[in-house]
Amino acid sequence: MKKLKGLLHQVINFRSKSYYQKNLITLLILASLPGMIIGFVMFVISKAHIEGELKKIHENHLYSTMKTIEEQFSYVEELVAHWAVDSTFKENYQEIDLAIKYKEIHELYQSLLIMEGSNHLIDQVELYINKPTPLVFTKDRYRHLVQAEQINAFDHFVKGERTLYWMKSEDQEYSPLRLVHKIPGGVEQPYGAIIVSLNKAKMANLLRAPYEEGTAFLLTDKGQWLFGNSSRMKPSGMDQAILKEIKTLKNTTDTFLFEWNQSTYSVTYETFTRLGKMWIYASAAPLSSITAPVLIVSKWMIGVSFGILILAIILSIIVSKRLYSPLDQLLQKLNEHKHEYEHPLPNVNNEFELIEEKWNNLSKESRTLKTQLESQLPYMREGFLLQLIHGYLYSLSESELKERMQKFGWKQDGYRYLPIFIQLFGYGRLEDTEKDDEGLLTFVAANSVEDVLQEIDIDTSVINFHDLSLCVLFFIPENMDKSEVTKKMNELIHKIISGINHTTQMDVSICIGRMADSVKAIPNIFEETKISLSFRNLQERNQIIEIENLELLDKSIQFEYPFDVEKEIVHSIRLRMEQDTMSHLNKFVQILSNVNEAVMKQGMYQLLGRIVEVEMQSGLMPNTVFERANLYEQLGQIREPDEVELWFKHEVILPLLEQLSRKQDERMKQLIEKVTFLLQEKYMEDISLDYCADHVNLSPSLLSKVFKDIVGLNFIDYLTNIRLSKAKELLVHTDMKINEIAETIGYKNSYFNRLFKKHEGYTPGQYREMKRDQVG
């Protein structure tokens, strides 16, 4: 409080002789006047005109929104109409067999999936079929409708008067608006319907009001609520009041002011037609939301201007003192940072000695920082080159790049740049005692390369990628002859290969890039050099690839894709023959390995595509087997044939074989159940294995094998047991003659007697007497 009184006293007793302070106050007052004037004008004038401008803006927003709504709804209607007449939705879907026609079911799933993704307003597409049993299909499953309430709800879609129509839904998960198209269209008795449910959030975004405090909604011309905010399914109190007001108006388009909860809203609405029905779109925006920001800004401008005026007087005294005493201000700044030094300053006689001592301390800190910077320079150089070769510095110009390189210690005038890419191979063939972290092996290889590079008189920089790969950037003088460069490179590269082989026990492939005349060209040339590694010969352990000779190398390649081996692999997979599949896979990889890495990769990509196709043709849903793994990306990261074969075995083929076996077992169990049911019904007829095989669409030999594996008895023994069990019942509980019983169960009398005695140890007559004696 005392400090504030002292400051006010200085302001009141302002020195008249201070010309600077007078002019400073005058300047600050003049600077604050425009703000006060502008704030006052905005406060008075803007409020008078803003309401009229709001109505225009609101009307423009309405027309724009209406146009968007009609375009989006029309687009969805056209899409649904197109889908309904598409050949995919055929009349025979009402007779589809879910157990056998799995390919058609899979195509139907794909069609529904494409439908849902064709427009951002669509959230779910359902296909309802009421014959022979009510079914509802979605993009990923189908379900049988059992409850009468569910069946009646879906039959309501089919019984509509129009083929294509909008209807209101009470489903809380989707938008209340649904679009329904009966299928097939244009007939008196359709068997199903396509039901499209719209996304609540997207609909709310489409219909949203221009301001957060406002509201927007759809309703019919009879006042029925259709849609508004995604969080509610019924109109709010304000919405109902607006609806009531709109009903009193006779215009199809109008704008009016509406009072609600002591706030004024600008309401705009317009009617439009959708499939023969009149709808109304209404939007309400609060006037206070528009005027409030302008009024607040005006008040703030006036307040800040007055504050600046008061602050100007206070600051003038403080600033003037510092301007009139520069030396004192400098000493104060120095003393403010006194705590930053580890030891206190020695006693000094005057201010200049203090400034000198401070300067010496700052110089000492500068030298310390310089030493630390020099120790970190190699890491900064490597980081810069990593950014450069990966193209992260593409926004910098040539001059800026050269300037940065010069700061890191490279000479720039009269140089060209030659990148080479070094890749180590054979990590999987190393023994456990020789294996180590890939980063450590790369570090050892980088040290070996740097030892070799010290023998030449050319500036170089080694970049370690820590993934068994390196890059060496050569700074070649422009006056050096090309033949001399080639000679030095050949000698140097052979020494590099020998050194890496010795230190890491791994193979090496080195790609020599083109010469770059500018720094900006280095990223593209490096990427080209790295890609050339795919042309390496997989049969050679150590090799050198020169980009300039790749064209001649390509012309020498003679290769035919092993389609026959691919067919054998696919055939073995379909028959679930694991050993044969692995044998053919090994043969396939060996054939591709005889060319180069690029050819091998393309061939393996082709094989992977065929295996994925087998998965889909087998009725398995996409990503079921491989659990959403990006197989092509994983395959692209493997470079050696042995590792590719191992990856295919464990990540692709074995999981697929397991799923195929599981799916086949489930299908066979269902078929055997059908056969046993058939035998229970027709055991008295002359039923055979061939007849049952035709009934379930299997070969007799396959049915016989599967029947024995699942039931535990062969076909004939199972049928015999059924017939004899029935014969025992007739012998004990009826007075039928034995020859009549034999005919009843499908046997001749003589064969029946022999067969019965063979299984039971008694003749049919003896068995009847024995059982009746036991009962008696």
Tab-separated table of C-alpha atoms in Angstrom, residues 103-489:
chain	number	residue	atom	x	y	z
A	103	LYS	CA	-20.653	-68.603	-52.561
A	104	GLU	CA	-23.862	-66.705	-53.277
A	105	ILE	CA	-24.186	-65.830	-49.580
A	106	HIS	CA	-20.617	-64.531	-49.626
A	107	GLU	CA	-21.388	-62.412	-52.706
A	108	LEU	CA	-24.484	-61.083	-50.928
A	109	TYR	CA	-22.377	-60.070	-47.906
A	110	GLN	CA	-19.990	-58.248	-50.236
A	111	SER	CA	-22.856	-56.428	-51.942
A	112	LEU	CA	-24.299	-55.253	-48.605
A	113	LEU	CA	-20.821	-54.138	-47.503
A	114	ILE	CA	-20.404	-52.103	-50.717
A	115	MET	CA	-23.855	-50.575	-50.175
A	116	GLU	CA	-23.005	-49.349	-46.677
A	117	GLY	CA	-19.774	-47.747	-47.865
A	118	SER	CA	-21.249	-46.034	-50.939
A	119	ASN	CA	-22.583	-42.974	-49.073
A	120	HIS	CA	-21.510	-41.368	-45.799
A	121	LEU	CA	-25.167	-40.954	-44.645
A	122	ILE	CA	-25.788	-44.713	-44.716
A	123	ASP	CA	-25.110	-46.472	-41.407
A	124	GLN	CA	-26.604	-49.920	-42.039
A	125	VAL	CA	-28.167	-51.821	-44.965
A	126	GLU	CA	-30.416	-54.820	-44.270
A	127	LEU	CA	-31.924	-57.293	-46.735
A	128	TYR	CA	-35.164	-58.900	-45.566
A	129	ILE	CA	-36.443	-62.076	-47.312
A	130	ASN	CA	-39.724	-63.615	-46.131
A	131	LYS	CA	-39.728	-66.818	-48.217
A	132	PRO	CA	-39.434	-69.695	-47.459
A	133	THR	CA	-38.461	-68.570	-43.912
A	134	PRO	CA	-38.013	-64.980	-42.705
A	135	LEU	CA	-34.316	-63.995	-42.898
A	136	VAL	CA	-32.495	-60.714	-42.335
A	137	PHE	CA	-29.059	-60.251	-43.918
A	138	THR	CA	-26.507	-57.611	-42.924
A	139	LYS	CA	-22.965	-57.079	-44.220
A	140	ASP	CA	-21.449	-59.620	-41.809
A	141	ARG	CA	-24.177	-62.077	-40.795
A	142	TYR	CA	-27.747	-63.276	-41.197
A	143	ARG	CA	-30.385	-64.208	-38.645
A	144	HIS	CA	-33.652	-66.149	-38.687
A	145	LEU	CA	-36.697	-64.291	-37.441
A	146	VAL	CA	-38.644	-66.480	-35.007
A	147	GLN	CA	-40.695	-64.135	-32.871
A	148	ALA	CA	-43.946	-62.978	-34.402
A	149	GLU	CA	-43.301	-59.390	-33.327
A	150	GLN	CA	-40.047	-59.267	-35.324
A	151	ILE	CA	-41.621	-60.921	-38.383
A	152	ASN	CA	-44.564	-58.501	-38.375
A	153	ALA	CA	-42.183	-55.561	-38.048
A	154	PHE	CA	-40.223	-56.605	-41.159
A	155	ASP	CA	-43.342	-57.687	-43.103
A	156	HIS	CA	-44.563	-54.120	-42.638
A	157	PHE	CA	-41.750	-52.994	-44.959
A	158	VAL	CA	-42.898	-55.381	-47.720
A	159	LYS	CA	-46.591	-54.449	-47.393
A	160	GLY	CA	-46.056	-50.733	-48.004
A	161	GLU	CA	-48.079	-49.100	-50.741
A	162	ARG	CA	-45.070	-47.778	-52.660
A	163	THR	CA	-42.068	-49.634	-53.966
A	164	LEU	CA	-39.655	-46.980	-52.640
A	165	TYR	CA	-40.600	-44.869	-49.609
A	166	TRP	CA	-39.276	-43.143	-46.490
A	167	MET	CA	-40.573	-44.149	-43.093
A	168	LYS	CA	-40.034	-43.152	-39.475
A	169	SER	CA	-38.352	-45.617	-37.101
A	170	GLU	CA	-38.158	-45.787	-33.305
A	171	ASP	CA	-34.748	-47.504	-33.349
A	172	GLN	CA	-32.496	-45.663	-30.871
A	173	GLU	CA	-29.267	-46.784	-32.551
A	174	TYR	CA	-29.824	-45.209	-35.976
A	175	SER	CA	-31.507	-42.135	-37.376
A	176	PRO	CA	-35.326	-42.172	-37.119
A	177	LEU	CA	-35.433	-41.981	-40.945
A	178	ARG	CA	-35.287	-45.212	-42.930
A	179	LEU	CA	-35.462	-45.710	-46.691
A	180	VAL	CA	-37.211	-48.897	-47.844
A	181	HIS	CA	-37.252	-50.478	-51.323
A	182	LYS	CA	-39.292	-53.626	-51.919
A	183	ILE	CA	-37.652	-56.349	-54.026
A	184	PRO	CA	-38.163	-57.193	-56.666
A	185	GLY	CA	-39.608	-53.807	-57.554
A	186	GLY	CA	-42.704	-53.370	-59.660
A	187	VAL	CA	-44.445	-56.653	-58.740
A	188	GLU	CA	-47.613	-57.286	-56.780
A	189	GLN	CA	-46.105	-59.772	-54.344
A	190	PRO	CA	-42.513	-58.860	-53.465
A	191	TYR	CA	-40.610	-61.353	-51.368
A	192	GLY	CA	-38.402	-58.917	-49.448
A	193	ALA	CA	-37.092	-55.425	-48.993
A	194	ILE	CA	-33.863	-53.434	-48.719
A	195	ILE	CA	-33.924	-51.345	-45.523
A	196	VAL	CA	-31.382	-48.503	-45.305
A	197	SER	CA	-30.829	-46.945	-41.857
A	198	LEU	CA	-29.197	-43.514	-41.815
A	199	ASN	CA	-26.395	-42.432	-39.469
A	200	LYS	CA	-27.662	-40.203	-36.647
A	201	ALA	CA	-24.444	-38.251	-36.290
A	202	LYS	CA	-24.119	-37.600	-40.044
A	203	MET	CA	-27.778	-36.597	-40.274
A	204	ALA	CA	-27.391	-34.253	-37.315
A	205	ASN	CA	-24.312	-32.729	-38.956
A	206	LEU	CA	-26.232	-32.285	-42.218
A	207	LEU	CA	-29.173	-30.554	-40.500
A	208	ARG	CA	-27.220	-28.669	-37.827
A	209	ALA	CA	-28.115	-25.081	-37.043
A	210	PRO	CA	-25.647	-22.289	-37.925
A	211	TYR	CA	-25.093	-21.622	-34.202
A	212	GLU	CA	-24.660	-23.977	-31.234
A	213	GLU	CA	-27.456	-22.348	-29.192
A	214	GLY	CA	-29.930	-22.738	-32.046
A	215	THR	CA	-31.846	-25.738	-33.323
A	216	ALA	CA	-32.759	-27.369	-36.650
A	217	PHE	CA	-35.132	-30.232	-37.426
A	218	LEU	CA	-37.255	-32.033	-40.062
A	219	LEU	CA	-40.992	-32.610	-39.862
A	220	THR	CA	-43.836	-33.580	-42.184
A	221	ASP	CA	-46.429	-31.152	-43.477
A	222	LYS	CA	-48.842	-32.674	-40.931
A	223	GLY	CA	-46.500	-31.722	-38.066
A	224	GLN	CA	-45.014	-35.191	-37.456
A	225	TRP	CA	-41.468	-35.029	-36.028
A	226	LEU	CA	-38.807	-36.686	-38.249
A	227	PHE	CA	-35.324	-35.733	-37.040
A	228	GLY	CA	-33.385	-33.039	-35.209
A	229	ASN	CA	-30.472	-33.509	-32.814
A	230	SER	CA	-28.754	-36.952	-32.807
A	231	SER	CA	-29.093	-37.191	-29.011
A	232	ARG	CA	-32.897	-37.033	-28.914
A	233	MET	CA	-35.694	-38.831	-30.688
A	234	LYS	CA	-38.491	-36.380	-29.836
A	235	PRO	CA	-38.904	-32.613	-30.225
A	236	SER	CA	-37.872	-30.351	-27.342
A	237	GLY	CA	-40.191	-27.724	-25.815
A	238	MET	CA	-38.783	-25.019	-28.072
A	239	ASP	CA	-39.117	-27.284	-31.137
A	240	GLN	CA	-42.789	-27.900	-30.335
A	241	ALA	CA	-43.402	-24.175	-29.926
A	242	ILE	CA	-41.759	-23.485	-33.297
A	243	LEU	CA	-43.857	-26.277	-34.894
A	244	LYS	CA	-47.019	-24.692	-33.537
A	245	GLU	CA	-46.004	-21.293	-34.938
A	246	ILE	CA	-45.205	-22.759	-38.373
A	247	LYS	CA	-48.664	-24.421	-38.559
A	248	THR	CA	-50.283	-20.987	-38.238
A	249	LEU	CA	-48.391	-19.729	-41.321
A	250	LYS	CA	-49.531	-20.540	-44.836
A	251	ASN	CA	-46.304	-19.838	-46.721
A	252	THR	CA	-44.061	-22.692	-47.874
A	253	THR	CA	-40.978	-20.560	-47.132
A	254	ASP	CA	-40.721	-17.821	-44.528
A	255	THR	CA	-38.518	-16.160	-41.864
A	256	PHE	CA	-39.871	-14.787	-38.576
A	257	LEU	CA	-38.686	-13.788	-35.106
A	258	PHE	CA	-39.568	-16.097	-32.226
A	259	GLU	CA	-39.409	-15.434	-28.486
A	260	TRP	CA	-38.429	-18.275	-26.135
A	261	ASN	CA	-37.157	-18.109	-22.527
A	262	GLN	CA	-36.498	-14.364	-22.748
A	263	SER	CA	-34.377	-14.825	-25.900
A	264	THR	CA	-35.137	-13.833	-29.475
A	265	TYR	CA	-34.570	-16.353	-32.271
A	266	SER	CA	-34.599	-15.943	-36.029
A	267	VAL	CA	-36.583	-18.878	-37.466
A	268	THR	CA	-36.409	-19.844	-41.138
A	269	TYR	CA	-38.216	-22.787	-42.735
A	270	GLU	CA	-38.929	-24.241	-46.178
A	271	THR	CA	-41.018	-27.128	-47.524
A	272	PHE	CA	-39.821	-29.712	-50.019
A	273	THR	CA	-41.075	-32.998	-51.517
A	274	ARG	CA	-39.569	-36.445	-50.916
A	275	LEU	CA	-41.096	-39.401	-52.788
A	276	GLY	CA	-44.533	-37.844	-52.955
A	277	LYS	CA	-44.637	-36.531	-49.366
A	278	MET	CA	-44.188	-32.971	-48.147
A	279	TRP	CA	-41.465	-32.319	-45.570
A	280	ILE	CA	-40.467	-29.137	-43.760
A	281	TYR	CA	-36.951	-28.120	-42.706
A	282	ALA	CA	-36.816	-25.486	-39.945
A	283	SER	CA	-33.790	-23.707	-38.452
A	284	ALA	CA	-33.625	-21.296	-35.488
A	285	ALA	CA	-30.643	-19.082	-34.568
A	286	PRO	CA	-30.483	-16.842	-31.452
A	287	LEU	CA	-29.891	-13.155	-32.092
A	288	SER	CA	-27.942	-12.905	-28.831
A	289	SER	CA	-25.281	-15.309	-30.142
A	290	ILE	CA	-24.573	-12.884	-32.989
A	291	THR	CA	-24.692	-9.589	-31.148
A	292	ALA	CA	-22.961	-10.700	-27.946
A	293	PRO	CA	-19.424	-11.116	-29.409
A	294	VAL	CA	-19.576	-7.691	-31.081
A	295	LEU	CA	-20.830	-5.997	-27.910
A	296	ILE	CA	-18.241	-7.711	-25.759
A	297	VAL	CA	-15.447	-6.693	-28.122
A	298	SER	CA	-16.695	-3.097	-28.100
A	299	LYS	CA	-16.807	-2.947	-24.307
A	300	TRP	CA	-13.387	-4.487	-24.049
A	301	MET	CA	-11.917	-2.021	-26.523
A	302	ILE	CA	-13.265	0.915	-24.516
A	303	GLY	CA	-12.074	-0.568	-21.227
A	304	VAL	CA	-8.634	-1.430	-22.561
A	305	SER	CA	-8.255	2.060	-24.036
A	306	PHE	CA	-9.013	3.666	-20.644
A	307	GLY	CA	-6.622	1.232	-19.022
A	308	ILE	CA	-3.895	2.178	-21.480
A	309	LEU	CA	-4.485	5.833	-20.694
A	310	ILE	CA	-3.993	5.260	-16.953
A	311	LEU	CA	-1.073	2.918	-17.517
A	312	ALA	CA	0.588	5.463	-19.799
A	313	ILE	CA	1.057	7.924	-16.948
A	314	ILE	CA	2.542	5.269	-14.663
A	315	LEU	CA	4.859	3.804	-17.292
A	316	SER	CA	6.161	7.173	-18.402
A	317	ILE	CA	7.914	7.710	-15.061
A	318	ILE	CA	9.404	4.195	-14.942
A	319	VAL	CA	10.553	4.169	-18.581
A	320	SER	CA	12.011	7.686	-18.425
A	321	LYS	CA	14.201	6.814	-15.468
A	322	ARG	CA	15.723	3.884	-17.338
A	323	LEU	CA	16.221	5.869	-20.521
A	324	TYR	CA	18.027	8.620	-18.617
A	325	SER	CA	20.309	6.154	-16.767
A	326	PRO	CA	21.504	3.486	-19.295
A	327	LEU	CA	24.567	2.535	-17.309
A	328	ASP	CA	22.558	1.956	-14.152
A	329	GLN	CA	20.095	-0.174	-16.103
A	330	LEU	CA	22.941	-2.301	-17.495
A	331	LEU	CA	24.352	-2.875	-13.991
A	332	GLN	CA	20.887	-3.841	-12.708
A	333	LYS	CA	20.526	-6.411	-15.490
A	334	LEU	CA	23.915	-7.891	-14.659
A	335	ASN	CA	23.150	-8.081	-10.959
A	336	GLU	CA	19.791	-9.778	-11.660
A	337	HIS	CA	21.711	-12.821	-13.003
A	338	LYS	CA	24.314	-12.923	-10.247
A	339	HIS	CA	22.818	-16.134	-8.832
A	340	GLU	CA	23.576	-17.951	-12.076
A	341	TYR	CA	27.292	-18.107	-11.313
A	342	GLU	CA	28.655	-20.845	-9.155
A	343	HIS	CA	31.010	-18.546	-7.189
A	344	PRO	CA	30.355	-14.943	-6.107
A	345	LEU	CA	32.103	-12.167	-7.996
A	346	PRO	CA	35.271	-10.716	-6.357
A	347	ASN	CA	35.277	-7.184	-5.015
A	348	VAL	CA	35.528	-4.598	-7.777
A	349	ASN	CA	36.413	-0.922	-7.625
A	350	ASN	CA	34.012	0.428	-10.230
A	351	GLU	CA	31.220	-0.486	-12.607
A	352	PHE	CA	33.557	-1.096	-15.549
A	353	GLU	CA	35.539	-3.719	-13.630
A	354	LEU	CA	32.244	-5.417	-12.775
A	355	ILE	CA	31.201	-5.438	-16.448
A	356	GLU	CA	34.645	-6.805	-17.411
A	357	GLU	CA	34.386	-9.603	-14.849
A	358	LYS	CA	30.915	-10.479	-16.079
A	359	TRP	CA	32.164	-10.549	-19.643
A	360	ASN	CA	35.005	-12.923	-18.717
A	361	ASN	CA	32.543	-15.306	-17.081
A	362	LEU	CA	30.298	-15.283	-20.141
A	363	SER	CA	33.314	-15.979	-22.383
A	364	LYS	CA	34.239	-18.951	-20.218
A	365	GLU	CA	30.724	-20.363	-20.528
A	366	SER	CA	30.850	-19.812	-24.284
A	367	ARG	CA	34.069	-21.833	-24.574
A	368	THR	CA	32.552	-24.627	-22.482
A	369	LEU	CA	29.467	-24.753	-24.705
A	370	LYS	CA	31.665	-24.754	-27.811
A	371	THR	CA	33.609	-27.776	-26.491
A	372	GLN	CA	30.378	-29.641	-25.799
A	373	LEU	CA	29.060	-28.758	-29.247
A	374	GLU	CA	32.204	-30.091	-30.924
A	375	SER	CA	31.848	-33.384	-29.033
A	376	GLN	CA	28.259	-33.711	-30.304
A	377	LEU	CA	29.095	-32.641	-33.862
A	378	PRO	CA	29.565	-36.198	-35.274
A	379	TYR	CA	26.080	-37.174	-34.066
A	380	MET	CA	24.614	-33.950	-35.482
A	381	ARG	CA	26.332	-34.611	-38.826
A	382	GLU	CA	24.891	-38.123	-38.961
A	383	GLY	CA	21.428	-36.846	-37.997
A	384	PHE	CA	21.584	-34.230	-40.754
A	385	LEU	CA	22.561	-36.827	-43.367
A	386	LEU	CA	19.743	-39.139	-42.213
A	387	GLN	CA	17.232	-36.336	-42.734
A	388	LEU	CA	18.812	-35.463	-46.087
A	389	ILE	CA	18.854	-38.926	-47.696
A	390	HIS	CA	15.317	-39.701	-46.495
A	391	GLY	CA	14.007	-36.501	-48.120
A	392	TYR	CA	12.940	-34.749	-44.910
A	393	LEU	CA	14.745	-31.556	-46.005
A	394	TYR	CA	13.016	-31.279	-49.388
A	395	SER	CA	11.633	-27.826	-48.510
A	396	LEU	CA	15.139	-26.311	-48.271
A	397	SER	CA	16.788	-24.807	-51.329
A	398	GLU	CA	20.153	-25.912	-52.728
A	399	SER	CA	21.930	-22.919	-51.221
A	400	GLU	CA	20.366	-23.528	-47.807
A	401	LEU	CA	21.410	-27.180	-47.848
A	402	LYS	CA	24.964	-26.297	-48.792
A	403	GLU	CA	25.069	-23.665	-46.074
A	404	ARG	CA	24.040	-26.253	-43.468
A	405	MET	CA	26.581	-28.769	-44.739
A	406	GLN	CA	29.289	-26.138	-44.526
A	407	LYS	CA	28.346	-25.450	-40.887
A	408	PHE	CA	28.831	-29.152	-40.156
A	409	GLY	CA	32.356	-29.076	-41.626
A	410	TRP	CA	31.888	-30.252	-45.221
A	411	LYS	CA	33.431	-28.343	-48.124
A	412	GLN	CA	30.878	-27.515	-50.790
A	413	ASP	CA	32.528	-25.832	-53.742
A	414	GLY	CA	33.643	-28.117	-56.584
A	415	TYR	CA	32.193	-31.427	-55.327
A	416	ARG	CA	29.811	-34.091	-56.549
A	417	TYR	CA	28.129	-36.751	-54.406
A	418	LEU	CA	28.130	-40.532	-54.806
A	419	PRO	CA	25.976	-42.705	-52.466
A	420	ILE	CA	26.514	-46.453	-52.033
A	421	PHE	CA	24.135	-48.719	-50.110
A	422	ILE	CA	25.496	-51.690	-48.099
A	423	GLN	CA	23.160	-54.525	-47.005
A	424	LEU	CA	24.211	-57.471	-44.799
A	425	PHE	CA	22.637	-60.904	-45.372
A	426	GLY	CA	22.766	-64.300	-43.675
A	427	TYR	CA	21.640	-63.301	-40.185
A	428	GLY	CA	19.400	-66.362	-39.980
A	429	ARG	CA	22.312	-68.689	-40.864
A	430	LEU	CA	24.494	-67.482	-37.990
A	431	GLU	CA	25.005	-69.851	-35.100
A	432	ASP	CA	23.592	-68.861	-31.730
A	433	THR	CA	27.093	-68.115	-30.449
A	434	GLU	CA	27.639	-65.695	-33.356
A	435	LYS	CA	24.207	-64.078	-33.318
A	436	ASP	CA	23.735	-60.792	-31.553
A	437	ASP	CA	21.501	-57.779	-31.782
A	438	GLU	CA	21.083	-56.559	-35.377
A	439	GLY	CA	22.013	-53.051	-34.279
A	440	LEU	CA	25.286	-54.270	-32.733
A	441	LEU	CA	26.220	-56.240	-35.869
A	442	THR	CA	25.498	-53.146	-37.976
A	443	PHE	CA	27.686	-51.076	-35.648
A	444	VAL	CA	30.562	-53.568	-36.080
A	445	ALA	CA	30.144	-53.434	-39.868
A	446	ALA	CA	30.119	-49.608	-39.797
A	447	ASN	CA	33.393	-49.564	-37.846
A	448	SER	CA	34.923	-51.949	-40.388
A	449	VAL	CA	33.825	-49.666	-43.248
A	450	GLU	CA	35.229	-46.572	-41.524
A	451	ASP	CA	38.601	-48.339	-41.069
A	452	VAL	CA	38.745	-49.005	-44.814
A	453	LEU	CA	37.698	-45.449	-45.716
A	454	GLN	CA	40.612	-43.988	-43.751
A	455	GLU	CA	42.957	-45.341	-46.423
A	456	ILE	CA	41.614	-43.070	-49.186
A	457	ASP	CA	41.985	-39.321	-49.713
A	458	ILE	CA	38.280	-38.677	-50.458
A	459	ASP	CA	35.867	-37.147	-47.933
A	460	THR	CA	33.211	-39.672	-46.843
A	461	SER	CA	30.436	-40.024	-44.301
A	462	VAL	CA	29.019	-43.335	-43.013
A	463	ILE	CA	25.331	-43.518	-42.035
A	464	ASN	CA	24.262	-46.392	-39.774
A	465	PHE	CA	20.610	-47.496	-40.143
A	466	HIS	CA	20.940	-50.076	-37.297
A	467	ASP	CA	19.045	-52.714	-39.330
A	468	LEU	CA	21.934	-54.548	-41.046
A	469	SER	CA	22.249	-51.780	-43.631
A	470	LEU	CA	24.589	-48.804	-44.135
A	471	CYS	CA	25.031	-45.902	-46.497
A	472	VAL	CA	28.327	-44.280	-47.460
A	473	LEU	CA	28.227	-40.814	-49.052
A	474	PHE	CA	31.356	-39.903	-51.068
A	475	PHE	CA	32.319	-36.288	-51.777
A	476	ILE	CA	33.982	-36.585	-55.196
A	477	PRO	CA	35.974	-33.579	-56.534
A	478	GLU	CA	34.583	-32.371	-59.853
A	479	ASN	CA	38.041	-32.434	-61.469
A	480	MET	CA	38.532	-36.165	-60.728
A	481	ASP	CA	38.294	-38.315	-63.869
A	482	LYS	CA	35.458	-40.848	-64.069
A	483	SER	CA	37.841	-43.745	-64.760
A	484	GLU	CA	39.874	-42.824	-61.704
A	485	VAL	CA	36.704	-42.761	-59.589
A	486	THR	CA	35.665	-46.190	-60.912
A	487	LYS	CA	39.115	-47.670	-60.182
A	488	LYS	CA	39.141	-46.369	-56.618
A	489	MET	CA	35.565	-47.517	-55.994
